[in-house]
Amino acid sequence: MGRQLETRMRFVETLGVLMRTCPLEKVKVSHLCKALGVSRATFYEHFHDIFDVAVWYWDYLMEQSLYRIGADLSCYEAHFQKFKLLRENKEFFDNAFKSDDYNSVCEHGGRAMDRIMIERAVERNGHSLTEEQLLLVEFFKTGAQYMTRDWVRGGMGPSPQVMAELFYSSMPSFLVRLLDGNADSQNR
């Protein structure tokens, strides 16, 4: 693990501890730095604000799973890996998903997936998506975004496999065809 990644992970771990007793939006950079024993300057070398820590960790995990949808993971496998990683980091994301503002993990994840799915679909399609297709992607993304949040906040009851199957079966069929057509995957 590189030095920068190691430092970022220390911030994530410490934020996870602080969120056990204080909501994410109430955690101050100064509290995080004090708990970690580093300066505010060190924090700002790695993150913009306290929300950026949670969002960065989300992106870090999604780059190993969901953000690979249609690249080297099928739609099913990308979702399965996402749910598996979230379950492995249950406490952190249970606390991080309690924040619902524009900078939240939930909102950021939705915006990122919308962009990734549309970019990959357009690339595979060879031309822009129709207005109806864009609307279908928006419906799916919005549902997926809030269902993921609710699954996390609700205790992560259904297994990652069950959740991946539900998400896969809920995706617009044209999107599955476009994204899975080039995915080098073992499932679906």
mmCIF file of C-alpha atoms in Angstrom:
data_model
loop_
_atom_site.group_PDB
_atom_site.id
_atom_site.type_symbol
_atom_site.label_atom_id
_atom_site.label_comp_id
_atom_site.label_asym_id
_atom_site.label_seq_id
_atom_site.Cartn_x
_atom_site.Cartn_y
_atom_site.Cartn_z
ATOM 1 C CA MET A 1 0.000 0.000 0.000
ATOM 2 C CA GLY A 2 1.427 3.382 -0.985
ATOM 3 C CA ARG A 3 2.006 6.103 1.571
ATOM 4 C CA GLN A 4 -0.848 8.302 0.302
ATOM 5 C CA LEU A 5 -3.305 5.386 0.303
ATOM 6 C CA GLU A 6 -2.137 4.364 3.764
ATOM 7 C CA THR A 7 -2.713 7.895 5.095
ATOM 8 C CA ARG A 8 -6.154 8.096 3.497
ATOM 9 C CA MET A 9 -7.100 4.725 4.989
ATOM 10 C CA ARG A 10 -6.033 5.933 8.445
ATOM 11 C CA PHE A 11 -8.414 8.896 8.043
ATOM 12 C CA VAL A 12 -11.197 6.506 6.971
ATOM 13 C CA GLU A 13 -10.618 4.207 9.947
ATOM 14 C CA THR A 14 -10.538 7.101 12.403
ATOM 15 C CA LEU A 15 -13.645 8.671 10.881
ATOM 16 C CA GLY A 16 -15.359 5.288 11.257
ATOM 17 C CA VAL A 17 -14.567 5.330 14.980
ATOM 18 C CA LEU A 18 -15.787 8.929 15.397
ATOM 19 C CA MET A 19 -19.045 8.220 13.534
ATOM 20 C CA ARG A 20 -19.941 5.643 16.193
ATOM 21 C CA THR A 21 -20.767 8.510 18.557
ATOM 22 C CA CYS A 22 -21.202 11.519 16.279
ATOM 23 C CA PRO A 23 -23.090 11.881 12.963
ATOM 24 C CA LEU A 24 -20.871 12.484 9.933
ATOM 25 C CA GLU A 25 -22.144 16.036 9.408
ATOM 26 C CA LYS A 26 -21.194 16.905 13.000
ATOM 27 C CA VAL A 27 -17.646 15.524 12.831
ATOM 28 C CA LYS A 28 -15.187 18.396 12.517
ATOM 29 C CA VAL A 29 -11.896 18.191 10.677
ATOM 30 C CA SER A 30 -10.189 19.296 13.882
ATOM 31 C CA HIS A 31 -11.760 16.348 15.795
ATOM 32 C CA LEU A 32 -10.606 13.888 13.156
ATOM 33 C CA CYS A 33 -7.073 15.311 13.104
ATOM 34 C CA LYS A 34 -6.836 15.314 16.893
ATOM 35 C CA ALA A 35 -8.029 11.702 17.115
ATOM 36 C CA LEU A 36 -5.495 10.699 14.457
ATOM 37 C CA GLY A 37 -2.685 12.858 15.835
ATOM 38 C CA VAL A 38 -2.052 14.794 12.613
ATOM 39 C CA SER A 39 -2.287 18.419 11.555
ATOM 40 C CA ARG A 40 -5.160 19.993 9.647
ATOM 41 C CA ALA A 41 -2.667 20.637 6.856
ATOM 42 C CA THR A 42 -2.159 16.883 6.539
ATOM 43 C CA PHE A 43 -5.913 16.413 6.269
ATOM 44 C CA TYR A 44 -6.229 19.033 3.540
ATOM 45 C CA GLU A 45 -3.401 17.427 1.575
ATOM 46 C CA HIS A 46 -5.717 14.445 1.100
ATOM 47 C CA PHE A 47 -9.317 15.667 1.379
ATOM 48 C CA HIS A 48 -11.429 18.778 0.792
ATOM 49 C CA ASP A 49 -13.793 18.362 3.734
ATOM 50 C CA ILE A 50 -15.114 15.738 6.123
ATOM 51 C CA PHE A 51 -17.671 14.422 3.592
ATOM 52 C CA ASP A 52 -14.837 13.879 1.128
ATOM 53 C CA VAL A 53 -13.395 11.171 3.398
ATOM 54 C CA ALA A 54 -16.569 9.065 3.204
ATOM 55 C CA VAL A 55 -17.036 9.776 -0.510
ATOM 56 C CA TRP A 56 -13.408 8.891 -1.236
ATOM 57 C CA TYR A 57 -13.809 5.559 0.586
ATOM 58 C CA TRP A 58 -17.005 4.838 -1.349
ATOM 59 C CA ASP A 59 -15.163 5.539 -4.623
ATOM 60 C CA TYR A 60 -12.196 3.441 -3.505
ATOM 61 C CA LEU A 61 -14.459 0.416 -2.927
ATOM 62 C CA MET A 62 -16.636 1.034 -5.986
ATOM 63 C CA GLU A 63 -13.545 1.170 -8.217
ATOM 64 C CA GLN A 64 -13.105 -2.478 -7.202
ATOM 65 C CA SER A 65 -16.725 -3.312 -7.979
ATOM 66 C CA LEU A 66 -19.613 -1.193 -9.268
ATOM 67 C CA TYR A 67 -17.576 1.302 -11.297
ATOM 68 C CA ARG A 68 -16.245 -1.644 -13.327
ATOM 69 C CA ILE A 69 -19.749 -2.395 -14.644
ATOM 70 C CA GLY A 70 -19.578 -3.020 -18.358
ATOM 71 C CA ALA A 71 -15.781 -2.815 -18.383
ATOM 72 C CA ASP A 72 -14.556 -6.106 -16.946
ATOM 73 C CA LEU A 73 -17.525 -7.001 -14.718
ATOM 74 C CA SER A 74 -21.051 -7.893 -15.789
ATOM 75 C CA CYS A 75 -23.989 -5.947 -14.416
ATOM 76 C CA TYR A 76 -24.712 -8.749 -11.957
ATOM 77 C CA GLU A 77 -21.099 -9.242 -10.840
ATOM 78 C CA ALA A 78 -20.492 -5.482 -10.376
ATOM 79 C CA HIS A 79 -23.530 -5.231 -8.110
ATOM 80 C CA PHE A 80 -22.670 -8.431 -6.254
ATOM 81 C CA GLN A 81 -19.156 -7.162 -5.517
ATOM 82 C CA LYS A 82 -20.574 -3.776 -4.420
ATOM 83 C CA PHE A 83 -22.943 -5.350 -1.909
ATOM 84 C CA LYS A 84 -20.243 -7.685 -0.660
ATOM 85 C CA LEU A 85 -17.819 -4.795 -0.035
ATOM 86 C CA LEU A 86 -20.512 -2.715 1.654
ATOM 87 C CA ARG A 87 -21.352 -5.618 3.952
ATOM 88 C CA GLU A 88 -17.656 -6.023 4.798
ATOM 89 C CA ASN A 89 -17.657 -2.320 5.794
ATOM 90 C CA LYS A 90 -21.109 -2.370 7.383
ATOM 91 C CA GLU A 91 -20.520 -0.101 10.366
ATOM 92 C CA PHE A 92 -18.726 2.611 8.382
ATOM 93 C CA PHE A 93 -21.391 2.833 5.675
ATOM 94 C CA ASP A 94 -24.303 2.460 8.068
ATOM 95 C CA ASN A 95 -23.069 5.665 9.680
ATOM 96 C CA ALA A 96 -21.998 7.381 6.446
ATOM 97 C CA PHE A 97 -25.381 6.745 4.780
ATOM 98 C CA LYS A 98 -27.200 8.557 7.590
ATOM 99 C CA SER A 99 -26.233 11.846 5.950
ATOM 100 C CA ASP A 100 -28.602 12.761 3.109
ATOM 101 C CA ASP A 101 -27.351 16.120 1.836
ATOM 102 C CA TYR A 102 -25.862 16.838 -1.605
ATOM 103 C CA ASN A 103 -22.361 15.840 -0.452
ATOM 104 C CA SER A 104 -23.546 12.509 0.937
ATOM 105 C CA VAL A 105 -22.271 9.107 -0.133
ATOM 106 C CA CYS A 106 -25.759 8.259 -1.410
ATOM 107 C CA GLU A 107 -26.017 11.323 -3.651
ATOM 108 C CA HIS A 108 -22.420 11.071 -4.847
ATOM 109 C CA GLY A 109 -22.799 7.371 -5.654
ATOM 110 C CA GLY A 110 -25.943 8.047 -7.680
ATOM 111 C CA ARG A 111 -24.281 10.802 -9.708
ATOM 112 C CA ALA A 112 -21.206 8.649 -10.349
ATOM 113 C CA MET A 113 -23.227 5.621 -11.490
ATOM 114 C CA ASP A 114 -25.417 7.716 -13.757
ATOM 115 C CA ARG A 115 -22.319 9.109 -15.475
ATOM 116 C CA ILE A 116 -20.552 5.735 -15.722
ATOM 117 C CA MET A 117 -23.544 3.795 -17.056
ATOM 118 C CA ILE A 118 -24.394 6.435 -19.641
ATOM 119 C CA GLU A 119 -20.784 6.851 -20.799
ATOM 120 C CA ARG A 120 -20.286 3.093 -21.194
ATOM 121 C CA ALA A 121 -23.662 2.592 -22.855
ATOM 122 C CA VAL A 122 -22.998 5.398 -25.361
ATOM 123 C CA GLU A 123 -19.537 3.974 -26.056
ATOM 124 C CA ARG A 124 -21.003 0.486 -26.735
ATOM 125 C CA ASN A 125 -24.000 1.881 -28.629
ATOM 126 C CA GLY A 126 -21.892 4.055 -30.921
ATOM 127 C CA HIS A 127 -24.275 6.993 -30.522
ATOM 128 C CA SER A 128 -26.187 8.916 -27.875
ATOM 129 C CA LEU A 129 -28.987 7.278 -25.976
ATOM 130 C CA THR A 130 -32.545 8.277 -26.792
ATOM 131 C CA GLU A 131 -34.512 10.488 -24.445
ATOM 132 C CA GLU A 132 -36.543 7.434 -23.381
ATOM 133 C CA GLN A 133 -33.395 5.398 -22.709
ATOM 134 C CA LEU A 134 -31.919 8.226 -20.630
ATOM 135 C CA LEU A 135 -35.141 8.374 -18.631
ATOM 136 C CA LEU A 136 -35.016 4.606 -18.024
ATOM 137 C CA VAL A 137 -31.396 4.907 -16.832
ATOM 138 C CA GLU A 138 -32.445 7.735 -14.511
ATOM 139 C CA PHE A 139 -35.305 5.653 -13.072
ATOM 140 C CA PHE A 140 -33.010 2.698 -12.463
ATOM 141 C CA LYS A 141 -30.185 4.811 -11.028
ATOM 142 C CA THR A 142 -32.503 6.658 -8.648
ATOM 143 C CA GLY A 143 -34.106 3.458 -7.410
ATOM 144 C CA ALA A 144 -30.741 1.713 -7.090
ATOM 145 C CA GLN A 145 -29.231 4.661 -5.239
ATOM 146 C CA TYR A 146 -31.928 4.814 -2.575
ATOM 147 C CA MET A 147 -32.436 1.058 -2.327
ATOM 148 C CA THR A 148 -28.709 0.690 -1.643
ATOM 149 C CA ARG A 149 -28.980 3.337 1.077
ATOM 150 C CA ASP A 150 -32.044 1.655 2.575
ATOM 151 C CA TRP A 151 -30.375 -1.771 2.456
ATOM 152 C CA VAL A 152 -27.353 -0.395 4.312
ATOM 153 C CA ARG A 153 -29.397 1.535 6.858
ATOM 154 C CA GLY A 154 -31.843 -1.347 7.305
ATOM 155 C CA GLY A 155 -29.174 -3.766 8.515
ATOM 156 C CA MET A 156 -28.129 -5.360 5.200
ATOM 157 C CA GLY A 157 -30.576 -8.231 5.674
ATOM 158 C CA PRO A 158 -30.837 -9.774 2.202
ATOM 159 C CA SER A 159 -27.556 -11.286 1.062
ATOM 160 C CA PRO A 160 -25.309 -9.562 -1.492
ATOM 161 C CA GLN A 161 -26.316 -12.282 -3.966
ATOM 162 C CA VAL A 162 -30.032 -11.603 -3.496
ATOM 163 C CA MET A 163 -29.495 -7.853 -3.790
ATOM 164 C CA ALA A 164 -27.385 -8.254 -6.939
ATOM 165 C CA GLU A 165 -30.070 -10.457 -8.509
ATOM 166 C CA LEU A 166 -32.764 -7.874 -7.697
ATOM 167 C CA PHE A 167 -30.717 -5.003 -9.084
ATOM 168 C CA TYR A 168 -29.772 -6.989 -12.178
ATOM 169 C CA SER A 169 -33.396 -7.917 -12.893
ATOM 170 C CA SER A 170 -34.442 -4.267 -12.394
ATOM 171 C CA MET A 171 -31.993 -2.821 -14.916
ATOM 172 C CA PRO A 172 -33.409 -1.680 -18.268
ATOM 173 C CA SER A 173 -32.883 -4.554 -20.720
ATOM 174 C CA PHE A 174 -31.170 -2.341 -23.329
ATOM 175 C CA LEU A 175 -28.662 -1.257 -20.680
ATOM 176 C CA VAL A 176 -27.895 -4.838 -19.652
ATOM 177 C CA ARG A 177 -27.376 -5.800 -23.312
ATOM 178 C CA LEU A 178 -25.014 -2.875 -23.891
ATOM 179 C CA LEU A 179 -23.032 -3.227 -20.675
ATOM 180 C CA ASP A 180 -22.873 -7.012 -20.500
ATOM 181 C CA GLY A 181 -22.049 -7.323 -24.181
ATOM 182 C CA ASN A 182 -18.439 -6.301 -23.537
ATOM 183 C CA ALA A 183 -18.001 -7.361 -19.931
ATOM 184 C CA ASP A 184 -15.464 -10.111 -19.400
ATOM 185 C CA SER A 185 -17.253 -11.874 -16.591
ATOM 186 C CA GLN A 186 -18.119 -15.238 -15.194
ATOM 187 C CA ASN A 187 -21.709 -14.484 -14.144
ATOM 188 C CA ARG A 188 -24.850 -13.838 -16.161
#
